[in-house]
Amino acid sequence: MRDFRRFCGIWKLGLSQFLQPSDNRDREFWKSTIGRGSVYIMRKSWIKGLGMTLAAALWIGGTAGPAAPASAAGSGFTDVKSSHWAASSIAAGVTKGYVSGYTNGTFKPEASISRAEFVKMVVSALGLEVGGASGKWYAPYVTAAAEKGLYTAADFANSDAAWSQTITRAEMARIAARAAGETATENDKWMYLATKKGLITGLGKGELGLNEATSRAQSVVIIERILSAKAGKKLSVDSYAVGSAEIAWHGTNIFTVMPEVWRTTSGKYAMTAKDSPEELWDEEAMTITSKNGKYKAQLDAVIAIDLEDPKDPNLKLLPPIEKLKWFNNRPSIKNLMVADWKKSYIVYFKKHTIFNNDPDHYGNELTAYMTGFASNDDAFYNGTLNNAANVYLNKWDDFPAQILPKTGWTNDYGLKISINTPAGSQAFYSHNTIFSIQGNKSQ
């Protein structure tokens, strides 16, 4: 009975894996599953017919050697309890037949998976047409993936050494996003697209683990999400992961954390739901060089922090909120506390100077800021936070951040995020606009 179950598991993988030509070698070894364990099938070149394939499969099931993958049948796996975070996805994947466990009753959910194995899983799960095998066992799956645009030669070399490598989470995101119909010309955008669509979640607190290995459990969960997305189902989204992925893509998370701010809602330039203001962000403008070429600096990131969210992963960038103040353009007023305005965002500007060969004309701190918010000036000067304001600890310009309340201001004539060289005179001043939109009253 055990041998019969083993044969059933092999049989479900499809006859195509056993009917491979072997013109140049009398004996050829084939991997029979995407699992990390492998069973090697020693075939005579004259095995061609269905009856002989059946006999060969039964013979394999009775031999000793490395553990062969188990069939989808059975009550479960000894190392995947019902409380395991991926238990339901693993069960679904086994039932659908694109993944299997091992004959010793395990699934090995934390084992890593190669690029070839993941591509085979995706191709099989999507039901893509796979041609006859020649050469490496994974070749027909790679061909099918390439034909559907899931893999391109620009991703990595189409070689045995490359396909044998463990797939990273960044590479998994690229395949997943493509499988779900997303497109991108920037390689660092794939994780953003995958997380925004709900195909991938983070590792906790916004951590992406871009270069970390992908496990068998993670792979199955991602594939189940791909299938759900293609079926039109709405997936839950890890907003912290999306924010981190957006920063990794183009140096900011403002369109994830505070998306309502950067949309013109009425007037001639009103945006529709299909408009993507994040595409207006000019990452190249985040680096600035002075007119005389003697000063150069870079804005590394513009990071939005939601003060209403105590779990916001970027709160760690700030000193204790109770110590932060905001500046209303009146130096005599020094008791305006950020902690009193929790329904606000803080926008933190991470920056550094690349070189300063003219310290007589340039300071060391790049100037970065957002502008264009309209409000009642009298209320602002009297201590009501209804506009963007500098955040500081002891002196109004000693901390690289601004605070913006969630309400109380309007976008009348356009919003901008810009950087300037820290020049002492106009003759040495340079300016870059990184982001700009028209306002509700713009003509």
CSV table of C-alpha atoms in Angstrom, one decimal:
chain,number,residue,atom,x,y,z
A,1,MET,CA,0.0,0.0,0.0
A,2,ARG,CA,2.8,2.4,0.8
A,3,ASP,CA,4.4,1.7,-2.6
A,4,PHE,CA,1.1,2.3,-4.3
A,5,ARG,CA,0.7,5.7,-2.5
A,6,ARG,CA,4.2,6.6,-3.6
A,7,PHE,CA,3.4,5.8,-7.2
A,8,CYS,CA,0.2,7.9,-7.0
A,9,GLY,CA,2.2,10.9,-5.9
A,10,ILE,CA,4.6,10.5,-8.8
A,11,TRP,CA,1.8,9.8,-11.2
A,12,LYS,CA,0.1,13.1,-10.4
A,13,LEU,CA,3.1,15.0,-11.5
A,14,GLY,CA,2.3,14.0,-15.1
A,15,LEU,CA,3.4,11.5,-17.6
A,16,SER,CA,5.5,14.1,-19.4
A,17,GLN,CA,8.2,13.8,-16.7
A,18,PHE,CA,8.7,10.1,-17.4
A,19,LEU,CA,8.5,10.2,-21.2
A,20,GLN,CA,11.6,12.2,-21.8
A,21,PRO,CA,13.9,11.4,-24.8
A,22,SER,CA,17.4,10.1,-23.9
A,23,ASP,CA,19.3,10.0,-27.2
A,24,ASN,CA,22.8,10.6,-25.9
A,25,ARG,CA,22.9,8.7,-22.7
A,26,ASP,CA,21.6,5.3,-21.8
A,27,ARG,CA,20.7,6.4,-18.3
A,28,GLU,CA,19.3,9.8,-17.3
A,29,PHE,CA,18.3,11.2,-13.9
A,30,TRP,CA,15.3,13.3,-13.5
A,31,LYS,CA,14.0,15.3,-10.5
A,32,SER,CA,10.5,14.3,-9.9
A,33,THR,CA,9.2,17.2,-7.7
A,34,ILE,CA,9.8,20.7,-6.7
A,35,GLY,CA,10.7,19.5,-3.2
A,36,ARG,CA,14.1,19.9,-1.8
A,37,GLY,CA,14.4,16.1,-1.5
A,38,SER,CA,14.7,14.3,-4.9
A,39,VAL,CA,14.1,10.9,-6.2
A,40,TYR,CA,16.2,10.0,-9.3
A,41,ILE,CA,14.6,7.9,-12.0
A,42,MET,CA,17.0,5.6,-13.9
A,43,ARG,CA,15.4,5.0,-17.2
A,44,LYS,CA,16.4,2.8,-20.2
A,45,SER,CA,16.1,4.8,-23.4
A,46,TRP,CA,13.7,2.2,-24.8
A,47,ILE,CA,10.9,3.0,-22.2
A,48,LYS,CA,8.4,4.8,-24.3
A,49,GLY,CA,5.0,3.3,-23.9
A,50,LEU,CA,2.4,4.0,-21.3
A,51,GLY,CA,2.5,0.5,-19.9
A,52,MET,CA,6.2,0.6,-19.5
A,53,THR,CA,6.0,4.0,-17.8
A,54,LEU,CA,3.6,2.6,-15.3
A,55,ALA,CA,5.8,-0.4,-14.6
A,56,ALA,CA,8.8,1.9,-14.2
A,57,ALA,CA,7.0,4.2,-11.8
A,58,LEU,CA,5.9,1.2,-9.6
A,59,TRP,CA,9.5,0.0,-9.7
A,60,ILE,CA,10.8,3.3,-8.4
A,61,GLY,CA,8.2,3.4,-5.6
A,62,GLY,CA,9.7,0.2,-4.3
A,63,THR,CA,13.4,1.2,-4.3
A,64,ALA,CA,15.4,2.5,-1.4
A,65,GLY,CA,17.2,5.9,-1.5
A,66,PRO,CA,16.4,9.5,-1.0
A,67,ALA,CA,12.8,10.2,0.2
A,68,ALA,CA,10.4,10.7,-2.7
A,69,PRO,CA,7.8,13.4,-2.6
A,70,ALA,CA,4.5,12.3,-1.2
A,71,SER,CA,1.2,12.5,-3.0
A,72,ALA,CA,-1.5,15.1,-2.3
A,73,ALA,CA,-3.5,12.4,-0.6
A,74,GLY,CA,-3.3,12.0,3.2
A,75,SER,CA,-4.5,13.9,6.3
A,76,GLY,CA,-1.6,16.3,6.5
A,77,PHE,CA,2.1,16.7,7.3
A,78,THR,CA,3.8,16.1,10.7
A,79,ASP,CA,5.7,19.4,10.5
A,80,VAL,CA,2.7,21.5,9.4
A,81,LYS,CA,0.2,21.8,12.3
A,82,SER,CA,-3.2,23.3,11.8
A,83,SER,CA,-1.9,26.4,13.6
A,84,HIS,CA,1.0,26.9,11.1
A,85,TRP,CA,0.6,30.3,9.4
A,86,ALA,CA,0.7,28.7,6.0
A,87,ALA,CA,-1.3,25.5,6.7
A,88,SER,CA,-4.3,26.4,4.6
A,89,SER,CA,-2.3,27.5,1.6
A,90,ILE,CA,-0.1,24.4,1.8
A,91,ALA,CA,-3.3,22.2,1.9
A,92,ALA,CA,-4.7,24.1,-1.1
A,93,GLY,CA,-1.5,23.8,-3.1
A,94,VAL,CA,-1.2,20.1,-2.5
A,95,THR,CA,-4.9,19.6,-3.5
A,96,LYS,CA,-4.3,21.5,-6.7
A,97,GLY,CA,-1.3,19.4,-7.4
A,98,TYR,CA,1.5,22.0,-8.0
A,99,VAL,CA,3.3,21.1,-4.8
A,100,SER,CA,3.7,18.0,-2.7
A,101,GLY,CA,5.3,16.7,0.5
A,102,TYR,CA,7.6,13.8,1.3
A,103,THR,CA,6.9,10.1,1.9
A,104,ASN,CA,8.1,10.5,5.5
A,105,GLY,CA,5.1,12.6,6.1
A,106,THR,CA,6.8,16.0,6.2
A,107,PHE,CA,6.5,19.1,4.0
A,108,LYS,CA,9.6,21.0,5.1
A,109,PRO,CA,7.9,24.4,5.1
A,110,GLU,CA,11.0,26.3,6.1
A,111,ALA,CA,13.3,24.7,3.5
A,112,SER,CA,14.5,27.1,0.8
A,113,ILE,CA,13.5,26.8,-2.8
A,114,SER,CA,15.5,27.4,-6.0
A,115,ARG,CA,14.6,29.7,-8.8
A,116,ALA,CA,13.8,26.7,-11.0
A,117,GLU,CA,11.5,25.1,-8.4
A,118,PHE,CA,9.6,28.3,-7.9
A,119,VAL,CA,9.1,28.8,-11.6
A,120,LYS,CA,7.9,25.2,-12.0
A,121,MET,CA,5.4,25.8,-9.2
A,122,VAL,CA,4.0,29.0,-10.7
A,123,VAL,CA,3.8,27.6,-14.2
A,124,SER,CA,2.0,24.5,-12.9
A,125,ALA,CA,-0.4,26.4,-10.7
A,126,LEU,CA,-1.3,28.7,-13.6
A,127,GLY,CA,-1.9,25.8,-15.8
A,128,LEU,CA,0.4,27.0,-18.5
A,129,GLU,CA,1.1,24.8,-21.5
A,130,VAL,CA,4.4,23.0,-21.0
A,131,GLY,CA,6.2,21.4,-23.9
A,132,GLY,CA,8.3,18.2,-24.0
A,133,ALA,CA,11.4,18.1,-21.9
A,134,SER,CA,14.9,18.2,-23.4
A,135,GLY,CA,18.0,18.8,-21.4
A,136,LYS,CA,17.5,20.0,-17.8
A,137,TRP,CA,14.3,19.0,-16.0
A,138,TYR,CA,13.3,22.6,-15.5
A,139,ALA,CA,13.8,23.7,-19.2
A,140,PRO,CA,10.2,23.3,-20.4
A,141,TYR,CA,8.9,25.3,-17.4
A,142,VAL,CA,11.4,28.1,-18.1
A,143,THR,CA,10.3,28.1,-21.7
A,144,ALA,CA,6.6,28.4,-20.6
A,145,ALA,CA,7.4,31.1,-18.1
A,146,ALA,CA,9.4,33.1,-20.7
A,147,GLU,CA,6.6,32.8,-23.3
A,148,LYS,CA,4.2,34.4,-20.7
A,149,GLY,CA,6.6,37.1,-19.7
A,150,LEU,CA,7.2,35.7,-16.2
A,151,TYR,CA,10.9,35.5,-16.9
A,152,THR,CA,13.3,37.4,-19.2
A,153,ALA,CA,16.9,37.0,-19.9
A,154,ALA,CA,17.5,40.4,-18.2
A,155,ASP,CA,16.5,38.9,-14.8
A,156,PHE,CA,19.4,36.5,-14.6
A,157,ALA,CA,21.3,34.2,-17.0
A,158,ASN,CA,19.4,31.2,-18.3
A,159,SER,CA,22.0,28.7,-17.1
A,160,ASP,CA,22.0,25.7,-14.7
A,161,ALA,CA,24.1,27.7,-12.2
A,162,ALA,CA,21.6,30.5,-12.2
A,163,TRP,CA,18.5,28.4,-12.0
A,164,SER,CA,20.0,26.3,-9.2
A,165,GLN,CA,20.4,29.3,-6.9
A,166,THR,CA,17.9,29.9,-4.1
A,167,ILE,CA,15.3,32.4,-5.1
A,168,THR,CA,15.2,35.6,-3.1
A,169,ARG,CA,12.1,37.5,-2.0
A,170,ALA,CA,12.8,40.2,-4.5
A,171,GLU,CA,12.9,37.7,-7.3
A,172,MET,CA,9.8,36.0,-6.1
A,173,ALA,CA,8.0,39.4,-6.0
A,174,ARG,CA,9.0,40.1,-9.6
A,175,ILE,CA,7.6,36.8,-10.9
A,176,ALA,CA,4.4,37.2,-8.7
A,177,ALA,CA,3.7,40.7,-9.9
A,178,ARG,CA,4.1,39.6,-13.5
A,179,ALA,CA,1.9,36.6,-13.0
A,180,ALA,CA,-0.8,38.9,-11.7
A,181,GLY,CA,-0.6,41.2,-14.7
A,182,GLU,CA,1.6,44.0,-13.4
A,183,THR,CA,4.3,45.6,-15.6
A,184,ALA,CA,7.3,47.7,-14.8
A,185,THR,CA,10.4,49.1,-16.4
A,186,GLU,CA,12.3,49.6,-13.1
A,187,ASN,CA,13.6,46.5,-11.5
A,188,ASP,CA,13.3,48.0,-8.0
A,189,LYS,CA,9.6,48.6,-8.5
A,190,TRP,CA,8.4,45.0,-8.5
A,191,MET,CA,8.3,44.6,-4.7
A,192,TYR,CA,6.2,47.7,-4.5
A,193,LEU,CA,3.7,46.4,-7.1
A,194,ALA,CA,3.6,43.0,-5.4
A,195,THR,CA,3.0,44.4,-1.9
A,196,LYS,CA,0.5,47.0,-3.1
A,197,LYS,CA,-1.5,44.3,-4.8
A,198,GLY,CA,-1.4,42.1,-1.7
A,199,LEU,CA,0.7,39.3,-3.3
A,200,ILE,CA,3.4,39.7,-0.7
A,201,THR,CA,3.5,40.8,2.9
A,202,GLY,CA,6.5,41.9,4.9
A,203,LEU,CA,8.4,40.1,7.6
A,204,GLY,CA,7.1,42.3,10.3
A,205,LYS,CA,7.5,46.1,11.1
A,206,GLY,CA,7.8,46.9,7.4
A,207,GLU,CA,10.8,44.6,6.8
A,208,LEU,CA,11.0,43.3,3.2
A,209,GLY,CA,13.9,40.9,3.3
A,210,LEU,CA,14.6,41.7,-0.3
A,211,ASN,CA,17.7,39.5,-0.5
A,212,GLU,CA,16.6,36.8,1.9
A,213,ALA,CA,15.8,33.3,0.7
A,214,THR,CA,12.3,32.2,0.0
A,215,SER,CA,10.9,29.1,1.8
A,216,ARG,CA,8.6,26.4,0.5
A,217,ALA,CA,5.8,27.7,2.8
A,218,GLN,CA,6.2,31.3,1.5
A,219,SER,CA,6.2,30.1,-2.0
A,220,VAL,CA,2.9,28.3,-1.7
A,221,VAL,CA,1.3,31.3,0.1
A,222,ILE,CA,2.4,33.7,-2.7
A,223,ILE,CA,1.2,31.4,-5.4
A,224,GLU,CA,-2.2,31.0,-3.7
A,225,ARG,CA,-2.4,34.8,-3.6
A,226,ILE,CA,-1.5,35.0,-7.3
A,227,LEU,CA,-4.4,32.7,-8.1
A,228,SER,CA,-6.8,34.7,-5.9
A,229,ALA,CA,-5.8,37.9,-7.6
A,230,LYS,CA,-6.3,36.5,-11.0
A,231,ALA,CA,-9.7,35.3,-9.9
A,232,GLY,CA,-10.6,38.9,-9.0
A,233,LYS,CA,-10.5,38.5,-5.3
A,234,LYS,CA,-9.5,41.4,-3.1
A,235,LEU,CA,-6.4,40.6,-1.0
A,236,SER,CA,-5.4,42.0,2.3
A,237,VAL,CA,-2.5,44.4,2.1
A,238,ASP,CA,0.4,45.0,4.5
A,239,SER,CA,0.6,48.8,4.4
A,240,TYR,CA,3.9,48.8,6.3
A,241,ALA,CA,5.5,46.5,3.6
A,242,VAL,CA,4.1,48.7,0.9
A,243,GLY,CA,5.6,51.8,2.4
A,244,SER,CA,9.0,50.2,2.7
A,245,ALA,CA,8.8,48.9,-0.8
A,246,GLU,CA,7.9,52.3,-2.1
A,247,ILE,CA,11.0,53.7,-0.4
A,248,ALA,CA,13.1,51.0,-1.9
A,249,TRP,CA,11.6,51.8,-5.3
A,250,HIS,CA,12.0,55.6,-5.5
A,251,GLY,CA,13.0,57.0,-2.2
A,252,THR,CA,9.7,58.0,-0.5
A,253,ASN,CA,6.6,56.5,1.1
A,254,ILE,CA,4.4,59.6,1.1
A,255,PHE,CA,2.1,58.1,-1.5
A,256,THR,CA,1.5,55.1,0.7
A,257,VAL,CA,1.3,56.7,4.2
A,258,MET,CA,-0.5,60.0,3.2
A,259,PRO,CA,-2.0,59.4,-0.2
A,260,GLU,CA,-4.9,61.8,0.3
A,261,VAL,CA,-2.6,64.7,0.6
A,262,TRP,CA,-1.0,64.4,-2.9
A,263,ARG,CA,-4.2,64.4,-4.9
A,264,THR,CA,-5.9,67.4,-6.5
A,265,THR,CA,-9.6,66.8,-5.7
A,266,SER,CA,-11.4,69.5,-7.7
A,267,GLY,CA,-11.0,72.1,-10.4
A,268,LYS,CA,-9.3,72.0,-13.8
A,269,TYR,CA,-6.6,69.6,-12.6
A,270,ALA,CA,-8.8,67.2,-10.5
A,271,MET,CA,-7.4,63.7,-10.4
A,272,THR,CA,-9.3,60.6,-11.0
A,273,ALA,CA,-8.9,57.2,-9.3
A,274,LYS,CA,-6.8,56.0,-12.3
A,275,ASP,CA,-4.3,58.8,-11.8
A,276,SER,CA,-1.1,57.8,-10.1
A,277,PRO,CA,0.6,60.8,-8.5
A,278,GLU,CA,3.5,58.5,-7.4
A,279,GLU,CA,4.6,58.4,-11.0
A,280,LEU,CA,5.2,62.1,-10.9
A,281,TRP,CA,8.0,61.7,-8.3
A,282,ASP,CA,11.4,62.6,-9.9
A,283,GLU,CA,14.0,60.4,-8.2
A,284,GLU,CA,16.8,61.9,-10.2
A,285,ALA,CA,16.1,65.3,-8.8
A,286,MET,CA,16.9,64.1,-5.3
A,287,THR,CA,20.6,64.8,-6.1
A,288,ILE,CA,21.6,68.4,-6.5
A,289,THR,CA,24.9,70.0,-7.7
A,290,SER,CA,25.7,73.7,-7.2
A,291,LYS,CA,26.1,76.0,-10.2
A,292,ASN,CA,29.9,76.2,-9.7
A,293,GLY,CA,30.2,72.4,-9.3
A,294,LYS,CA,31.8,72.7,-5.9
A,295,TYR,CA,28.9,71.4,-3.8
A,296,LYS,CA,26.8,68.2,-4.2
A,297,ALA,CA,24.3,66.7,-1.9
A,298,GLN,CA,21.6,64.0,-2.0
A,299,LEU,CA,18.2,63.6,-0.5
A,300,ASP,CA,18.2,59.9,0.4
A,301,ALA,CA,14.6,59.5,1.3
A,302,VAL,CA,11.4,61.5,2.2
A,303,ILE,CA,9.7,59.4,4.8
A,304,ALA,CA,6.1,60.0,6.0
A,305,ILE,CA,5.2,59.0,9.6
A,306,ASP,CA,1.7,58.8,10.9
A,307,LEU,CA,1.6,60.1,14.4
A,308,GLU,CA,-1.8,58.5,15.0
A,309,ASP,CA,-0.3,55.0,14.4
A,310,PRO,CA,1.7,53.9,17.4
A,311,LYS,CA,3.0,50.9,15.3
A,312,ASP,CA,4.3,53.0,12.5
A,313,PRO,CA,7.7,51.4,11.8
A,314,ASN,CA,9.4,54.8,11.0
A,315,LEU,CA,8.7,56.3,14.4
A,316,LYS,CA,12.1,55.0,15.3
A,317,LEU,CA,13.5,57.8,13.2
A,318,LEU,CA,12.2,60.4,15.6
A,319,PRO,CA,13.4,61.4,19.1
A,320,PRO,CA,10.7,61.1,21.8
A,321,ILE,CA,7.6,62.9,20.5
A,322,GLU,CA,7.2,64.7,23.8
A,323,LYS,CA,10.4,66.6,23.1
A,324,LEU,CA,9.6,67.7,19.6
A,325,LYS,CA,8.2,71.2,18.9
A,326,TRP,CA,6.9,72.9,15.8
A,327,PHE,CA,7.7,76.3,14.5
A,328,ASN,CA,5.0,78.9,13.6
A,329,ASN,CA,7.4,81.4,12.2
A,330,ARG,CA,7.5,83.3,15.5
A,331,PRO,CA,10.8,82.8,17.2
A,332,SER,CA,9.4,84.1,20.5
A,333,ILE,CA,6.9,81.2,20.7
A,334,LYS,CA,8.7,78.1,22.0
A,335,ASN,CA,6.0,76.0,23.6
A,336,LEU,CA,4.2,74.6,20.5
A,337,MET,CA,4.5,70.8,21.1
A,338,VAL,CA,4.1,68.1,18.4
A,339,ALA,CA,2.6,65.8,21.0
A,340,ASP,CA,-0.5,68.0,21.1
A,341,TRP,CA,-1.2,67.4,17.4
A,342,LYS,CA,-1.3,63.6,17.0
A,343,LYS,CA,-3.7,63.8,14.1
A,344,SER,CA,-0.8,64.8,11.9
A,345,TYR,CA,2.0,63.4,9.7
A,346,ILE,CA,5.7,64.1,10.1
A,347,VAL,CA,7.7,64.1,6.9
A,348,TYR,CA,11.3,63.3,7.6
A,349,PHE,CA,14.0,64.3,5.2
A,350,LYS,CA,17.0,61.9,5.2
A,351,LYS,CA,19.9,63.5,3.4
A,352,HIS,CA,23.7,63.8,3.2
A,353,THR,CA,26.4,66.0,1.7
A,354,ILE,CA,28.4,64.2,-1.0
A,355,PHE,CA,31.1,66.9,-1.1
A,356,ASN,CA,31.5,70.6,-0.2
A,357,ASN,CA,34.5,72.2,-1.8
A,358,ASP,CA,33.4,75.7,-1.2
A,359,PRO,CA,32.5,76.1,2.5
A,360,ASP,CA,32.7,79.8,2.2
A,361,HIS,CA,29.5,79.9,0.1
A,362,TYR,CA,27.7,76.6,1.1
A,363,GLY,CA,26.6,75.2,4.4
A,364,ASN,CA,26.8,71.5,5.0
A,365,GLU,CA,23.0,70.8,5.3
A,366,LEU,CA,21.0,70.4,2.2
A,367,THR,CA,17.6,72.2,2.4
A,368,ALA,CA,14.6,70.1,1.8
A,369,TYR,CA,10.9,71.1,2.3
A,370,MET,CA,7.3,70.8,1.1
A,371,THR,CA,5.3,73.9,0.2
A,372,GLY,CA,1.9,75.1,-1.2
A,373,PHE,CA,-0.4,74.3,1.7
A,374,ALA,CA,-3.0,77.1,2.2
A,375,SER,CA,-4.5,78.0,5.6
A,376,ASN,CA,-5.6,80.8,7.9
A,377,ASP,CA,-2.3,82.6,8.6
A,378,ASP,CA,-3.6,84.3,11.8
A,379,ALA,CA,-4.6,81.0,13.3
A,380,PHE,CA,-1.2,79.5,12.5
A,381,TYR,CA,0.7,82.4,14.0
A,382,ASN,CA,-1.5,82.1,17.1
A,383,GLY,CA,-0.6,78.5,17.7
A,384,THR,CA,-3.0,76.5,15.6
A,385,LEU,CA,-1.4,73.8,13.5
A,386,ASN,CA,-3.2,74.2,10.1
A,387,ASN,CA,-0.2,74.2,7.7
A,388,ALA,CA,3.1,72.6,7.2
A,389,ALA,CA,5.6,73.6,9.8
A,390,ASN,CA,9.2,72.9,10.7
A,391,VAL,CA,9.8,70.4,13.5
A,392,TYR,CA,12.7,71.0,15.9
A,393,LEU,CA,14.2,70.1,19.3
A,394,ASN,CA,16.0,73.3,20.5
A,395,LYS,CA,16.3,75.5,17.4
A,396,TRP,CA,13.8,75.9,14.6
A,397,ASP,CA,16.1,74.3,12.0
A,398,ASP,CA,17.9,71.6,14.0
A,399,PHE,CA,15.8,68.6,12.9
A,400,PRO,CA,15.2,67.6,9.2
A,401,ALA,CA,11.4,67.3,9.3
A,402,GLN,CA,8.1,69.0,8.9
A,403,ILE,CA,4.7,68.4,10.4
A,404,LEU,CA,1.4,68.5,8.5
A,405,PRO,CA,-2.0,68.2,10.2
A,406,LYS,CA,-4.4,65.8,8.5
A,407,THR,CA,-7.0,68.5,8.2
A,408,GLY,CA,-7.3,72.3,8.4
A,409,TRP,CA,-5.4,73.2,5.2
A,410,THR,CA,-6.2,73.2,1.5
A,411,ASN,CA,-4.4,72.7,-1.8
A,412,ASP,CA,-5.4,75.9,-3.6
A,413,TYR,CA,-2.6,76.5,-6.1
A,414,GLY,CA,-0.4,73.4,-6.0
A,415,LEU,CA,2.0,71.4,-3.8
A,416,LYS,CA,5.7,70.9,-4.1
A,417,ILE,CA,8.5,69.0,-2.5
A,418,SER,CA,11.9,70.6,-3.3
A,419,ILE,CA,15.5,70.8,-2.3
A,420,ASN,CA,18.0,73.7,-2.4
A,421,THR,CA,21.7,74.1,-2.1
A,422,PRO,CA,22.5,75.7,1.3
A,423,ALA,CA,23.9,78.9,-0.3
A,424,GLY,CA,24.5,82.2,1.4
A,425,SER,CA,23.5,84.2,-1.7
A,426,GLN,CA,21.3,83.9,-4.8
A,427,ALA,CA,24.4,83.8,-7.0
A,428,PHE,CA,25.2,80.3,-5.6
A,429,TYR,CA,21.7,79.1,-5.1
A,430,SER,CA,20.4,76.0,-7.0
A,431,HIS,CA,16.9,74.5,-6.7
A,432,ASN,CA,15.4,71.1,-7.7
A,433,THR,CA,11.7,70.3,-7.7
A,434,ILE,CA,11.2,66.6,-6.9
A,435,PHE,CA,7.4,66.5,-6.9
A,436,SER,CA,4.7,69.0,-8.0
A,437,ILE,CA,1.0,68.9,-8.6
A,438,GLN,CA,-1.5,71.6,-9.5
A,439,GLY,CA,-4.1,72.9,-7.0
A,440,ASN,CA,-7.8,73.0,-6.8
A,441,LYS,CA,-7.8,76.7,-7.9
A,442,SER,CA,-5.0,76.4,-10.4
A,443,GLN,CA,-5.9,77.8,-13.9
